[in-house]
């Protein structure tokens, strides 16, 4: 059984583990490595204390995914891990 990282990119579900040119997360890892190393999220907010000024969509957790020559900022809710 193997893990597959599947993401909704612009309305289409893509199995990222089967794609050749994908990197994701703050370390720009392959999907499998990203998952095995703790599935780190990108975050726009580097502040230790939350301030209402920084409470925006820009500071919500996200995962940067580079796929097929395009960069996607993806909400973690649009990632699925499938065991096949």
Short mmCIF file of C-alpha atoms in Angstrom, two decimals:
data_model
loop_
_atom_site.label_atom_id
_atom_site.label_comp_id
_atom_site.label_asym_id
_atom_site.label_seq_id
_atom_site.Cartn_x
_atom_site.Cartn_y
_atom_site.Cartn_z
CA UNK A 1 0.00 0.00 0.00
CA UNK A 2 1.27 3.44 -0.84
CA UNK A 3 0.25 6.99 0.02
CA UNK A 4 -0.97 9.33 -2.71
CA UNK A 5 -1.21 13.08 -2.18
CA UNK A 6 -4.20 14.40 -4.12
CA UNK A 7 -4.97 18.13 -4.41
CA UNK A 8 -7.77 20.19 -5.88
CA UNK A 9 -5.96 22.61 -8.21
CA UNK A 10 -8.31 25.14 -9.81
CA UNK A 11 -11.27 22.77 -9.60
CA UNK A 12 -9.56 19.60 -10.81
CA UNK A 13 -8.36 16.81 -8.50
CA UNK A 14 -4.76 15.86 -9.35
CA UNK A 15 -2.75 12.94 -7.92
CA UNK A 16 0.45 14.86 -7.23
CA UNK A 17 2.45 11.74 -6.40
CA UNK A 18 2.07 10.56 -10.00
CA UNK A 19 3.15 13.87 -11.57
CA UNK A 20 6.76 14.44 -12.62
CA UNK A 21 7.25 18.14 -11.93
CA UNK A 22 5.64 18.84 -8.53
CA UNK A 23 7.12 20.44 -5.42
CA UNK A 24 5.12 21.64 -2.43
CA UNK A 25 5.31 23.25 1.00
CA UNK A 26 7.86 25.66 2.46
CA UNK A 27 10.73 23.25 1.73
CA UNK A 28 9.63 22.70 -1.90
CA UNK A 29 9.68 18.91 -1.46
CA UNK A 30 8.16 16.17 -3.57
CA UNK A 31 4.61 15.30 -2.41
CA UNK A 32 5.73 12.04 -0.77
CA UNK A 33 8.63 13.67 1.11
CA UNK A 34 6.37 16.60 2.12
CA UNK A 35 3.95 14.11 3.73
CA UNK A 36 6.65 11.99 5.38
CA UNK A 37 8.41 15.06 6.87
CA UNK A 38 5.29 16.26 8.66
CA UNK A 39 3.20 17.96 5.92
CA UNK A 40 4.39 21.46 6.81
CA UNK A 41 2.18 24.39 5.80
CA UNK A 42 3.26 27.74 4.49
CA UNK A 43 2.07 30.69 6.57
CA UNK A 44 2.09 34.36 5.75
CA UNK A 45 2.08 35.37 9.43
CA UNK A 46 5.47 35.24 11.13
CA UNK A 47 4.25 37.09 14.24
CA UNK A 48 4.21 35.23 17.54
CA UNK A 49 1.10 37.09 18.72
CA UNK A 50 -1.99 37.32 16.56
CA UNK A 51 -2.96 40.89 15.74
CA UNK A 52 -6.26 41.80 14.03
CA UNK A 53 -4.28 43.72 11.39
CA UNK A 54 -2.77 40.42 10.26
CA UNK A 55 -6.04 38.48 10.37
CA UNK A 56 -6.58 38.13 6.63
CA UNK A 57 -6.70 35.51 3.92
CA UNK A 58 -3.04 36.30 3.24
CA UNK A 59 -2.15 34.91 6.66
CA UNK A 60 -4.25 31.75 6.58
CA UNK A 61 -2.25 28.53 6.40
CA UNK A 62 -1.63 27.36 2.87
CA UNK A 63 0.56 25.04 0.84
CA UNK A 64 2.44 26.30 -2.19
CA UNK A 65 2.32 23.72 -4.97
CA UNK A 66 4.25 24.06 -8.22
CA UNK A 67 2.66 21.83 -10.85
CA UNK A 68 2.96 21.79 -14.65
CA UNK A 69 4.70 25.16 -14.75
CA UNK A 70 2.13 26.96 -12.59
CA UNK A 71 2.20 27.90 -8.89
CA UNK A 72 -0.87 27.27 -6.72
CA UNK A 73 -1.60 28.60 -3.21
CA UNK A 74 -3.80 25.80 -1.85
CA UNK A 75 -5.86 25.66 1.34
CA UNK A 76 -4.98 22.53 3.38
CA UNK A 77 -8.65 21.46 3.19
CA UNK A 78 -8.11 20.82 -0.54
CA UNK A 79 -5.46 18.14 0.07
CA UNK A 80 -6.36 14.49 0.49
CA UNK A 81 -4.06 11.61 1.39
CA UNK A 82 -5.21 8.36 -0.21
CA UNK A 83 -3.79 4.94 0.62
CA UNK A 84 -3.95 2.60 -2.36
#
